[in-house]
Short mmCIF file of C-alpha atoms in Angstrom, two decimals:
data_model
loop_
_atom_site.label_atom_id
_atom_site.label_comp_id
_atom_site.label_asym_id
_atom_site.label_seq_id
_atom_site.Cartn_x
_atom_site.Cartn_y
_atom_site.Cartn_z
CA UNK A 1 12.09 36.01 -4.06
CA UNK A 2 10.01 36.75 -6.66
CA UNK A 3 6.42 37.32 -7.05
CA UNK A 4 5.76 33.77 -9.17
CA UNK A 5 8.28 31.61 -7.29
CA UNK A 6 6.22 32.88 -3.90
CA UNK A 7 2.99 31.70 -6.15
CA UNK A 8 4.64 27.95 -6.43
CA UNK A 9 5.70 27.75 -3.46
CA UNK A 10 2.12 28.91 -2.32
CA UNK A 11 0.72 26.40 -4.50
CA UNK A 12 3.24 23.62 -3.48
CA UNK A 13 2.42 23.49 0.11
CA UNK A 14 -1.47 23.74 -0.05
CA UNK A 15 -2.12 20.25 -0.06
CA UNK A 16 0.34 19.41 2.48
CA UNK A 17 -1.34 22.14 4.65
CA UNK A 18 -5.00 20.26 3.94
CA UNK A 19 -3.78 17.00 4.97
CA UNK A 20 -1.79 18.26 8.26
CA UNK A 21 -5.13 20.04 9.28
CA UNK A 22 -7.48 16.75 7.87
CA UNK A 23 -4.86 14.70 10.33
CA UNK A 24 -5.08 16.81 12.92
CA UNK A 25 -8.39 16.93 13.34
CA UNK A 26 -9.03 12.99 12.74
CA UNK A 27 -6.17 12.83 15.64
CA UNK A 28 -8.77 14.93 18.01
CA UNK A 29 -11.71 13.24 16.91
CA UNK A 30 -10.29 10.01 17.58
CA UNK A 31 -9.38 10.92 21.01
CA UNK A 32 -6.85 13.36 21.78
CA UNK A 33 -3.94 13.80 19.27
CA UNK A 34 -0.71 12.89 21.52
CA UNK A 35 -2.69 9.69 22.75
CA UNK A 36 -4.43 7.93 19.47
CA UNK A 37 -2.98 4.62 18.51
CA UNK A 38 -1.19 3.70 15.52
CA UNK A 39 -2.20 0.77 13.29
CA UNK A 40 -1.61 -2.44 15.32
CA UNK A 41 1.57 -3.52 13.04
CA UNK A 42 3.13 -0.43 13.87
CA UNK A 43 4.20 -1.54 17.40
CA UNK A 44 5.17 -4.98 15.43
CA UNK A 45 7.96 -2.71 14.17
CA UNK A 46 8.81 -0.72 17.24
CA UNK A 47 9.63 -4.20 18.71
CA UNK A 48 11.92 -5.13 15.75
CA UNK A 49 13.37 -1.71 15.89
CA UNK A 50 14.11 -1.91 19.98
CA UNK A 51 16.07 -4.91 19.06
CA UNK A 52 17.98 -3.21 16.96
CA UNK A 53 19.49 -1.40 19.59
CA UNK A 54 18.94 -3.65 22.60
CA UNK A 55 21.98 -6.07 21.42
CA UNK A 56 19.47 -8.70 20.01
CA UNK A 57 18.96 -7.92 16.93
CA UNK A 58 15.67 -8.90 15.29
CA UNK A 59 14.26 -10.76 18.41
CA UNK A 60 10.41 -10.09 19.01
CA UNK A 61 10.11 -11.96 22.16
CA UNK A 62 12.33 -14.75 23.77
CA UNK A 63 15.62 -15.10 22.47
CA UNK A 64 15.29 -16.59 19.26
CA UNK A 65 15.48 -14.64 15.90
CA UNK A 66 12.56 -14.13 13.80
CA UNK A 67 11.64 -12.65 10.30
CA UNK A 68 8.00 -11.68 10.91
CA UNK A 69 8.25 -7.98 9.05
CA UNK A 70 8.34 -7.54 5.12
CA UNK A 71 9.91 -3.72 5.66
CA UNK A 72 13.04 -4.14 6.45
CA UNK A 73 14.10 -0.42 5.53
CA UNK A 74 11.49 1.11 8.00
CA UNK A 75 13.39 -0.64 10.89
CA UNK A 76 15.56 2.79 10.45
CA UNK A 77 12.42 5.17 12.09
CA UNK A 78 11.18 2.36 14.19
CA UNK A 79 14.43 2.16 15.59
CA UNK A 80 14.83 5.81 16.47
CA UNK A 81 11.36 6.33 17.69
CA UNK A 82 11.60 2.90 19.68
CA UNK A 83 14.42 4.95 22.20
CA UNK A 84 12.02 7.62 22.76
CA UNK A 85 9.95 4.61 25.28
CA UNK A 86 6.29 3.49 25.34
CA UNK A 87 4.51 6.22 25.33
CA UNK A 88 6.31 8.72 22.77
CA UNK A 89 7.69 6.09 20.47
CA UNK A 90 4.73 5.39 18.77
CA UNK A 91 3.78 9.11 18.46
CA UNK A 92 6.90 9.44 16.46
CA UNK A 93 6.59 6.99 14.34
CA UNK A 94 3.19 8.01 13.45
CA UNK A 95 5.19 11.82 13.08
CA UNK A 96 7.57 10.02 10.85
CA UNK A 97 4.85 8.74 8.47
CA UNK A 98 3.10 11.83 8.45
CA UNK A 99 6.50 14.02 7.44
CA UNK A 100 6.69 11.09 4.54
CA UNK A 101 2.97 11.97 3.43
CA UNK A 102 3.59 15.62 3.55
CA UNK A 103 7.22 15.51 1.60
CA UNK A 104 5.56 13.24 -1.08
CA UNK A 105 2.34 16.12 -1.72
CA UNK A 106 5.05 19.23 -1.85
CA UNK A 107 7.39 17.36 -4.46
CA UNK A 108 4.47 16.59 -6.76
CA UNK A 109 2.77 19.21 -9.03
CA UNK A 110 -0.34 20.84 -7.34
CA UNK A 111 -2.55 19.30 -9.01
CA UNK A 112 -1.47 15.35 -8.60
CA UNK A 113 -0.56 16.84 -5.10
CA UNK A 114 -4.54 18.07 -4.47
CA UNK A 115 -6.08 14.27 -5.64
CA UNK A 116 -3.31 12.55 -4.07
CA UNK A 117 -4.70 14.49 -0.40
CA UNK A 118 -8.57 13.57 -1.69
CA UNK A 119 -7.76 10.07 -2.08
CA UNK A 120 -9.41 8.07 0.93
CA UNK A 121 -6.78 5.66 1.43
CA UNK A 122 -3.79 7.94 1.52
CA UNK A 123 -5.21 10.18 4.07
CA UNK A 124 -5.95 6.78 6.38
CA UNK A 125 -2.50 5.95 6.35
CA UNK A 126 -0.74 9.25 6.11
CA UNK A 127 -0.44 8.90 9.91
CA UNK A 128 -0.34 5.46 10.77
CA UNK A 129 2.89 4.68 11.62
CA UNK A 130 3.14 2.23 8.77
CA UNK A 131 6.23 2.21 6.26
CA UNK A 132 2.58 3.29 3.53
CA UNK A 133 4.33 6.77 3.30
CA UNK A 134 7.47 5.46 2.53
CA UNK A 135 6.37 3.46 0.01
CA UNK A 136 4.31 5.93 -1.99
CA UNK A 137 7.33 8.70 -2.16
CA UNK A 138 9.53 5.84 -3.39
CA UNK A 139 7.15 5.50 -6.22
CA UNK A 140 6.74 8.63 -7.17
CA UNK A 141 10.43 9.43 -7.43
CA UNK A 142 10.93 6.40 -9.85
CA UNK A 143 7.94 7.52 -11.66
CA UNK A 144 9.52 10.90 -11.64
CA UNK A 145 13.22 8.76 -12.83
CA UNK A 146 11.68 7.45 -15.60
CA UNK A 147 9.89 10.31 -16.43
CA UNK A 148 12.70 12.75 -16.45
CA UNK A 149 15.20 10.01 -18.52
CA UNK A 150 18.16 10.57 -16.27
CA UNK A 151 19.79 7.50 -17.31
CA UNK A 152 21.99 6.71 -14.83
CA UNK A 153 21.86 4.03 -13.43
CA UNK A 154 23.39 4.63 -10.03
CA UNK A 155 20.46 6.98 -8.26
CA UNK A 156 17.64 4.63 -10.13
CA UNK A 157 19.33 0.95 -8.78
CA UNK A 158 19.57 2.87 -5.19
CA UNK A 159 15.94 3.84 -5.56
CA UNK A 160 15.00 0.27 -6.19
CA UNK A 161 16.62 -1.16 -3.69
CA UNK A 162 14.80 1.76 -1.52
CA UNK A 163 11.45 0.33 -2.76
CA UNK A 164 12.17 -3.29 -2.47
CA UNK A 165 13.35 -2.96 1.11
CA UNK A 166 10.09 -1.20 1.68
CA UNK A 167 7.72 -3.23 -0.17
CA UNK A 168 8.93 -6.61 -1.51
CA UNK A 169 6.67 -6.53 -4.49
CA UNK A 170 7.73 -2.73 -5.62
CA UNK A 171 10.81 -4.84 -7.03
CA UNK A 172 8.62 -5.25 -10.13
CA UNK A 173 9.61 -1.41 -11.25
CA UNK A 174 13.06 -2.98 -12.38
CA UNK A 175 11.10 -3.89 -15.90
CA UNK A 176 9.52 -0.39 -16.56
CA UNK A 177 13.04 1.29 -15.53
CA UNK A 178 14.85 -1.15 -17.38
CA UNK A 179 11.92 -0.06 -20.89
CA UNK A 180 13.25 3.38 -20.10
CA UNK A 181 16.82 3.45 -20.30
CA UNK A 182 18.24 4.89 -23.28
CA UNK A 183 21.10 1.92 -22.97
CA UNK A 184 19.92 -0.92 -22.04
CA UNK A 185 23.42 -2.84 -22.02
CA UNK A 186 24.21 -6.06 -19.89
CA UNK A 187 26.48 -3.82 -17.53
CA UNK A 188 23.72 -1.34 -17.38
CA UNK A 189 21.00 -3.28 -16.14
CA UNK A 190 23.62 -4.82 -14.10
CA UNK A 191 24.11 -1.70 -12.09
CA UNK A 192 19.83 -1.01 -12.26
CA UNK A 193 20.06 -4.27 -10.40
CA UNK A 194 22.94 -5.01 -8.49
CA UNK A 195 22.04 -2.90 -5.40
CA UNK A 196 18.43 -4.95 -5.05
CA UNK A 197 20.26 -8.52 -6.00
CA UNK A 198 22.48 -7.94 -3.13
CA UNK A 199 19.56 -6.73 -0.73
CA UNK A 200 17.73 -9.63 -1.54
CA UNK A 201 20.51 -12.20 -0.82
CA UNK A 202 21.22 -10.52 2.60
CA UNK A 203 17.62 -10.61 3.44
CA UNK A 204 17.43 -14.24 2.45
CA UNK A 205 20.70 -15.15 4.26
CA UNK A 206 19.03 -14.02 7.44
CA UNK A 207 15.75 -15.33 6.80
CA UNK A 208 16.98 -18.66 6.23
CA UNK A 209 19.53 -18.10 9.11
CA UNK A 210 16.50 -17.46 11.58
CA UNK A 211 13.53 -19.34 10.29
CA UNK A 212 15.23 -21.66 7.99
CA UNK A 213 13.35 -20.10 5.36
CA UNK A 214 14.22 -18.03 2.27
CA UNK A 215 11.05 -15.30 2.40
CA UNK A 216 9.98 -13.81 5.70
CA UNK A 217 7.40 -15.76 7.79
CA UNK A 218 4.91 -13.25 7.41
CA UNK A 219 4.35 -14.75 3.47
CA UNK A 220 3.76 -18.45 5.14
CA UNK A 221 1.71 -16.98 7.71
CA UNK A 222 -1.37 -16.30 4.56
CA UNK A 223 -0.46 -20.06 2.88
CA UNK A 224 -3.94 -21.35 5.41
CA UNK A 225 -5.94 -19.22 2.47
CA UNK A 226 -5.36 -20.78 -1.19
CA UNK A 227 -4.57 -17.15 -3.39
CA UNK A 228 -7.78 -18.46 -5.55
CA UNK A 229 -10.29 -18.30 -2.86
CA UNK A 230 -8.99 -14.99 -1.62
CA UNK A 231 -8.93 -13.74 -5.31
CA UNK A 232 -12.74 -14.72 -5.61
CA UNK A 233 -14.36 -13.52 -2.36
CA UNK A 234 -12.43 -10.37 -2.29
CA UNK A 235 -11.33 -8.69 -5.43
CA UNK A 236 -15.22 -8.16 -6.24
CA UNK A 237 -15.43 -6.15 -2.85
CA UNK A 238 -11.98 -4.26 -3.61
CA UNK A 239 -13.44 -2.76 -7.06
CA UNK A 240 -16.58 -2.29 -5.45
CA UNK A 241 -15.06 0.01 -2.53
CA UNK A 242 -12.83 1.74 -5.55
CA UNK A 243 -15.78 2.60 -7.48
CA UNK A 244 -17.76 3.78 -4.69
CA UNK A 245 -15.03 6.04 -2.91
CA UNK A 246 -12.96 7.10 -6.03
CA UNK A 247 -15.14 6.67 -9.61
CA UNK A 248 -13.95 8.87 -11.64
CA UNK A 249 -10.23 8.44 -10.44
CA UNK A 250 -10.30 4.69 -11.89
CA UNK A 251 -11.42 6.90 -15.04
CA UNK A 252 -9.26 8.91 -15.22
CA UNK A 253 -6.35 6.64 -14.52
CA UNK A 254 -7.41 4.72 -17.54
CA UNK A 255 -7.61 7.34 -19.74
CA UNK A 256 -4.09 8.18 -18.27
CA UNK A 257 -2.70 4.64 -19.00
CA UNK A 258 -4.24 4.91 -22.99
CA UNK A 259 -2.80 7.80 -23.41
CA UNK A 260 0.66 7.31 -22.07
CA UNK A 261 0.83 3.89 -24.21
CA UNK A 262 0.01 5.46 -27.42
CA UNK A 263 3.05 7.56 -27.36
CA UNK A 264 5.19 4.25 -27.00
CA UNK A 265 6.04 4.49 -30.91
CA UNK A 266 7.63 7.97 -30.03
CA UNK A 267 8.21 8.38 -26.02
CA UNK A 268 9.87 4.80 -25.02
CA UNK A 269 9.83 6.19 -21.26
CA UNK A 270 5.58 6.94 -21.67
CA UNK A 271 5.46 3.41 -22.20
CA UNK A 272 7.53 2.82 -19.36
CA UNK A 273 4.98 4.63 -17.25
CA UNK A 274 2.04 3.37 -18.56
CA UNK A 275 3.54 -0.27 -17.18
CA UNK A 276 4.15 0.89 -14.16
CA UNK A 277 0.55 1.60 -13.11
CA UNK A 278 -0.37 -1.64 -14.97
CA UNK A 279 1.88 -3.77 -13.16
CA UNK A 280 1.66 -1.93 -9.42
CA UNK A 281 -2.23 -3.01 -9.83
CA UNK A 282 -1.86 -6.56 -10.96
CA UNK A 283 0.55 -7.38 -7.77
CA UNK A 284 -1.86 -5.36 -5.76
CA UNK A 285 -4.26 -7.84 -7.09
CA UNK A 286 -2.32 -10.65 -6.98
CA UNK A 287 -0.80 -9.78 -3.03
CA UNK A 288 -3.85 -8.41 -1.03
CA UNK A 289 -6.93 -9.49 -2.85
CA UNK A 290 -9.49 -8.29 -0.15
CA UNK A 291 -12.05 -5.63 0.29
CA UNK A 292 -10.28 -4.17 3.33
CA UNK A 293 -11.13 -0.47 2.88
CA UNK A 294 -7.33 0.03 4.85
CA UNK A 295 -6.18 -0.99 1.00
CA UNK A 296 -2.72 -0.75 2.62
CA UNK A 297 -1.07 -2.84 -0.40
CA UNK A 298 -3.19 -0.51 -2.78
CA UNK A 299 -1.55 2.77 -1.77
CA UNK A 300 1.45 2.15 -4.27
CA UNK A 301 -0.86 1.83 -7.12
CA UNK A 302 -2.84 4.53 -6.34
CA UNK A 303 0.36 7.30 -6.28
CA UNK A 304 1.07 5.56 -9.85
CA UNK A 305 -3.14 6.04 -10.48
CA UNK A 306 -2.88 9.66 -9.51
CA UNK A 307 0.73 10.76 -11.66
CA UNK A 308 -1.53 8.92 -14.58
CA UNK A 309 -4.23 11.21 -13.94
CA UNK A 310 -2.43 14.02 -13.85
CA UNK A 311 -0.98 12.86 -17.08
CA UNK A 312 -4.61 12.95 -18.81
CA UNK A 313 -6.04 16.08 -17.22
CA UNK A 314 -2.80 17.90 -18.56
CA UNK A 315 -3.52 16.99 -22.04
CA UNK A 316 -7.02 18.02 -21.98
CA UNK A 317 -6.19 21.48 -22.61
CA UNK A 318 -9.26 23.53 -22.18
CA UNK A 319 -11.13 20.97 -20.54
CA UNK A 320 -8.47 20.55 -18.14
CA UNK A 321 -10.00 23.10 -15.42
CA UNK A 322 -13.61 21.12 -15.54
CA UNK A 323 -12.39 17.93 -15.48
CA UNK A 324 -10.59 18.28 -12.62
CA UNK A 325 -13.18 19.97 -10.85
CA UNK A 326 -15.26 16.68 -11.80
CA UNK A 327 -12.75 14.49 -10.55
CA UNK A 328 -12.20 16.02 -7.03
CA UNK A 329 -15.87 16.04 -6.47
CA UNK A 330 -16.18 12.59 -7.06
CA UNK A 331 -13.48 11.90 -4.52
CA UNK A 332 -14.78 13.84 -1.59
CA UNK A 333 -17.63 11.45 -0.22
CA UNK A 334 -14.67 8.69 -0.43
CA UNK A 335 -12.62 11.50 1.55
CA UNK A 336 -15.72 11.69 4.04
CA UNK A 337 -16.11 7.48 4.34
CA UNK A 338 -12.31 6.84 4.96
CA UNK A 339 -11.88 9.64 7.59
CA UNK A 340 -14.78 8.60 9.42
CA UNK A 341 -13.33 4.78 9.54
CA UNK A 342 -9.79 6.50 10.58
CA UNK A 343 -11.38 7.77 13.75
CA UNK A 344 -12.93 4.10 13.98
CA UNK A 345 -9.72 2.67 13.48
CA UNK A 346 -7.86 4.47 16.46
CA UNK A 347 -10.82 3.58 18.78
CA UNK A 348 -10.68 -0.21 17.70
CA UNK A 349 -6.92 -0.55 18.38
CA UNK A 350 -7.12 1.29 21.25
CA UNK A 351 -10.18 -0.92 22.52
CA UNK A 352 -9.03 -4.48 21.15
CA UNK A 353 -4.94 -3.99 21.02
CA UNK A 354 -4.20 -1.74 23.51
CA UNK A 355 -6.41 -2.09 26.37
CA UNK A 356 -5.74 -6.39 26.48
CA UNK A 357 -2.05 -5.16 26.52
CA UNK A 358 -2.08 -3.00 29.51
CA UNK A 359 -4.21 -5.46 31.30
CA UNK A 360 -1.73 -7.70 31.03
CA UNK A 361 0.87 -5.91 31.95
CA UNK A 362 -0.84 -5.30 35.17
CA UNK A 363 -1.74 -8.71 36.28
CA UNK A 364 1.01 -10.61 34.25
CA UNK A 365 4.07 -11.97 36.04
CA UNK A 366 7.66 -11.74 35.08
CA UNK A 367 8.78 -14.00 32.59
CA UNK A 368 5.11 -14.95 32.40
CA UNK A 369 4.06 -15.75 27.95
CA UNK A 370 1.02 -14.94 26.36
CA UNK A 371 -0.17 -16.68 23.06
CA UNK A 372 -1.93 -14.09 21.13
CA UNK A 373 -3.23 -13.22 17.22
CA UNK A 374 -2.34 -9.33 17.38
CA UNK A 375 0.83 -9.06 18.21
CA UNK A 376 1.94 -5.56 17.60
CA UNK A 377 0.51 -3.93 20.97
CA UNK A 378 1.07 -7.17 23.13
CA UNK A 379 4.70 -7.02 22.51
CA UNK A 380 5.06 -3.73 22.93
CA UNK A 381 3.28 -2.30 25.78
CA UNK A 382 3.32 -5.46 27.98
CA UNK A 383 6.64 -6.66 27.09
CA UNK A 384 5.68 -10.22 27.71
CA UNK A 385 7.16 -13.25 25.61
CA UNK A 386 4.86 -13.84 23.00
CA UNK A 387 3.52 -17.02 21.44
CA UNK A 388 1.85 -16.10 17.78
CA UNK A 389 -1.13 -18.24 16.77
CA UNK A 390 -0.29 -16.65 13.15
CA UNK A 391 3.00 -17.53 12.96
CA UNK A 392 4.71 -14.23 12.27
CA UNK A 393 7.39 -14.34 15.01
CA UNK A 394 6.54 -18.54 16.10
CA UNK A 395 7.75 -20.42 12.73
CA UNK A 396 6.45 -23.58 15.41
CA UNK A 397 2.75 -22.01 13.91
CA UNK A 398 3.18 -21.28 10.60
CA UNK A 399 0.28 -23.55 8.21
CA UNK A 400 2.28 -26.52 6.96
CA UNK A 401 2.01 -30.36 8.10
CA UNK A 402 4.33 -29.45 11.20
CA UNK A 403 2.18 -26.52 12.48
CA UNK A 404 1.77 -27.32 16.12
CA UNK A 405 -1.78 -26.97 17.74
CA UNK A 406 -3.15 -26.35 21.31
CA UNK A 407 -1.17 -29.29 23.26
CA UNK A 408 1.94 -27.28 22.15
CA UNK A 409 0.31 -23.56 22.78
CA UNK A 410 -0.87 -24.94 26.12
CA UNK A 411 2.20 -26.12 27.68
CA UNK A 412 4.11 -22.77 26.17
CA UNK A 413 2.11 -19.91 27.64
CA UNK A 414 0.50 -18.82 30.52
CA UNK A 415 -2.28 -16.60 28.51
CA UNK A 416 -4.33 -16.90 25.42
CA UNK A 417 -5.11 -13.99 23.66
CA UNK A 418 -7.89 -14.71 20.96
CA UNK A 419 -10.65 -13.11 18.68
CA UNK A 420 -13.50 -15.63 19.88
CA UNK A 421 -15.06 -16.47 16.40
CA UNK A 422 -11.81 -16.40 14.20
CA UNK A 423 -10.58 -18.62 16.59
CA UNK A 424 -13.43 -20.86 17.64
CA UNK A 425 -11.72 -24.34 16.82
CA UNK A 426 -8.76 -23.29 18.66
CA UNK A 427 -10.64 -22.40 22.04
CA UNK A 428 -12.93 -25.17 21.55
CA UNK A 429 -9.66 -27.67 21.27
CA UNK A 430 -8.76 -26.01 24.64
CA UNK A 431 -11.66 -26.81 26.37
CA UNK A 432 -11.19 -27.07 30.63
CA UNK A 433 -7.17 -26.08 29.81
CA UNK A 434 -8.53 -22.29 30.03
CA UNK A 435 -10.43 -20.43 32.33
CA UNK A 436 -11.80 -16.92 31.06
CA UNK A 437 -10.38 -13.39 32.78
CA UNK A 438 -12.23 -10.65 30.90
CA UNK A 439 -13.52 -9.68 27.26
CA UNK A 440 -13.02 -6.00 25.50
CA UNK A 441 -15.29 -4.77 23.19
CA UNK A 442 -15.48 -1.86 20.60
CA UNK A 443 -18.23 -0.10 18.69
CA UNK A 444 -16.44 -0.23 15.18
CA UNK A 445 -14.87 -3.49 14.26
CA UNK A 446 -12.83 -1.34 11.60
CA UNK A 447 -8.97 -2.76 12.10
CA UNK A 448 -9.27 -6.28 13.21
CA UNK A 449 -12.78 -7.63 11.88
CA UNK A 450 -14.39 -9.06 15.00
CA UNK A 451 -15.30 -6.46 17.41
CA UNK A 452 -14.22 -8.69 20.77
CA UNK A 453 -11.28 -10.09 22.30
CA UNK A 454 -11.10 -12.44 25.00
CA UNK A 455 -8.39 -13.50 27.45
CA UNK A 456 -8.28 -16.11 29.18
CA UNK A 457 -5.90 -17.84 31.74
CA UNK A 458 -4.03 -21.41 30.50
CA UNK A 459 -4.27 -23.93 33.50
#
């Protein structure tokens, strides 16, 4: 080997190495690294991915089929973690997304790599057991497709249907990979296409099959909150907790953007990348309109942000040294806020997911149902039937004029499972039918927004 492939190579893995130790020690501080819990929709896929290899596929709870996950591609690590049991299999997963996080820093240059690591949301979910990881490395290797003008159409349709199977909306990169072909025939965009079309028809067949509906339940389960009002009270607090955390990355993107979309006269693929960071922010926008400073629908726009970045700093030449400088300095307080709330984040799971669960599964009786909001760690841990108040897995409580209210939730389970204010109607509708067992508390209401769960029994 010689002396400068030992320097890439050296440069390749050091922000890999930065967020493996930044991981690591979040891990510790958030209790002990082989025991911190994942996000709480991490153990909704372990479920999914135990029926996968139980003989019922795609049952949560019960017997009945269900469609309450929009990744159906990470059902492949949730599946293999799942046989590793309770304990380990949510370990692994969280391994799996981590492996994801580090494989996506060493393929990109260093320095998209080294802002990519700053970057407050990545580093939150590097770990979480989420399909986040997933996601991002799909988008950087169709950034990198485009880039590179491979034109064929084979690996780039398989990538897409990658990305769609991992994040519904990502199936909006068909247009800027379409822009970037150099032959853009009917059969060609055919076979861009043809792998996703088919995807998406299976995915339908079985929705409809199990719910009687085309999209998964989980995009019914947000119809209670009209897209305008969610638009209004949060997209003010998501650019507000961009511009704090990350300034002069939004900069920096934009310049990135300009810049890529003046060379559309010349460079038909530059324009192709340009509308790919455009259009991964507007369905950010349009899909998870909140301040949640998770931004877990924001991390595919952000890998776009940072490759746009990297665009700009490498065409300022001389400046290019400074500038960067400038723009990782800006990032680290964000760095410092969103590793702080990733410690918070494992403490509230563990407090309002995980400790209800194995309190249940102590005092719960076989074949015993629980009607609950979170679902992820219920299902998992306890293994009790669950009834969902959101709807994900329970189509019977989806919003709609035939969403069924306590009368039904009453005579169906034996437990209710609730966040006290979220829920206030609810418990108030139950009135005498429930008799309270025991709250849980936590310090930092970082995951789930209320920082107390009750349960209580159903008479």
């Amino acid at each position: 080997m010689t002396r400068d492939s030992f320097s890439r190579i050296r440069r390749r893995i050091a922000a890999p190495a930065m967020l493996l130790a930044a991981t690591t020690v979040l891990a510790a501080a958030g209790g002990s690294v082989m025991t911190v819990p994942p996000m709480d929709d991490t153990y909704i896929h372990l479920v999914y991915g135990e029926s996968l290899i139980s003989g019922e596929p795609m049952v949560y709870s019960g017997s009945e089929p269900s469609s309450g996950l929009t990744s159906p591609l990470w059902l492949l690590p949730s599946a293999l973690s799942a046989l590793a049991g309770r304990s380990a299999g949510p370990l692994i997963l969280m391994g799996c997304s981590l492996v994801l996080s580090l494989l996506l820093l060493y393929s990109m240059g260093t320095l998209s790599a080294m802002v990519m690591v700053l970057a407050g949301p990545f580093l939150f979910h590097s770990g979480s057991g989420m399909e986040t990881s997933l996601s991002c490395l799909l988008v950087f290797l169709v950034w990198k497709w485009i880039d590179e003008g491979r034109g064929r159409t084979g690996p780039g349709g398989l990538l897409l249907a990658a990305a769609f199977l991992t994040r519904p909306e990502l199936i909006l990169l068909v247009i800027p990979m379409t822009l970037s072909m150099d032959r853009r025939t009917p059969g060609s965009i055919a076979a861009l296409a043809a792998p996703s079309i088919a995807a998406g028809l299976i995915w339908a067949a079985w929705n409809m099959w199990s719910t009687g509906l085309p999209l998964p339940s989980t995009f019914y389960a947000k119809l209670s909150v009209s897209w305008f009002t969610s638009l209004r009270n949060g997209l003010p607090g998501l650019a507000y907790s961009l511009l704090i955390t990350s300034p002069l990355l939004l900069f920096s993107t934009v310049s990135g953007v300009l810049m890529l979309f003046s060379r559309r006269r010349t460079d038909r693929r530059s324009l192709a990348l340009g509308l790919t960071v455009v259009l991964l922010f507007l369905v950010t926008f349009a899909l998870q309109p909140n301040s949640y400073f998770q931004m877990r629908y924001y991390l595919p726009a952000l890998t776009a942000s940072v490759m746009s970045s990297s665009v700009w700093l490498s065409g300022l030449g001389g400046r290019k040294r400074l500038n960067t400088a400038l723009l990782v300095l800006s990032m680290l307080p964000g760095l410092i806020v969103y590793g702080e709330r990733r410690t918070g984040a494992s403490r509230d799971v563990m407090c309002i997911d995980v400790a209800p669960a194995r309190y249940l599964e102590e005092i719960a009786l076989a074949g015993e149902k629980v009607a609950a909001a979170d679902i992820g760690a219920v299902g998992w841990i306890s293994g009790l039937e669950i009834v969902d108040l959101d709807g994900l897995v329970t189509p019977e409580r989806l919003p709609g004029p035939g969403r069924q209210g306590w009368e039904w939730i009453g005579n169906s389970a034996d437990y209710l499972l609730a966040f006290p204010r979220q829920y206030s109607g609810l418990i108030q509708e139950a009135g005498d039918d429930i008799s309270f067992l025991r709250g849980f508390g936590t310090q930092s209401s970082v995951i789930c927004g209320e920082d107390s769960v009750a349960l209580w029994r159903i008479e």
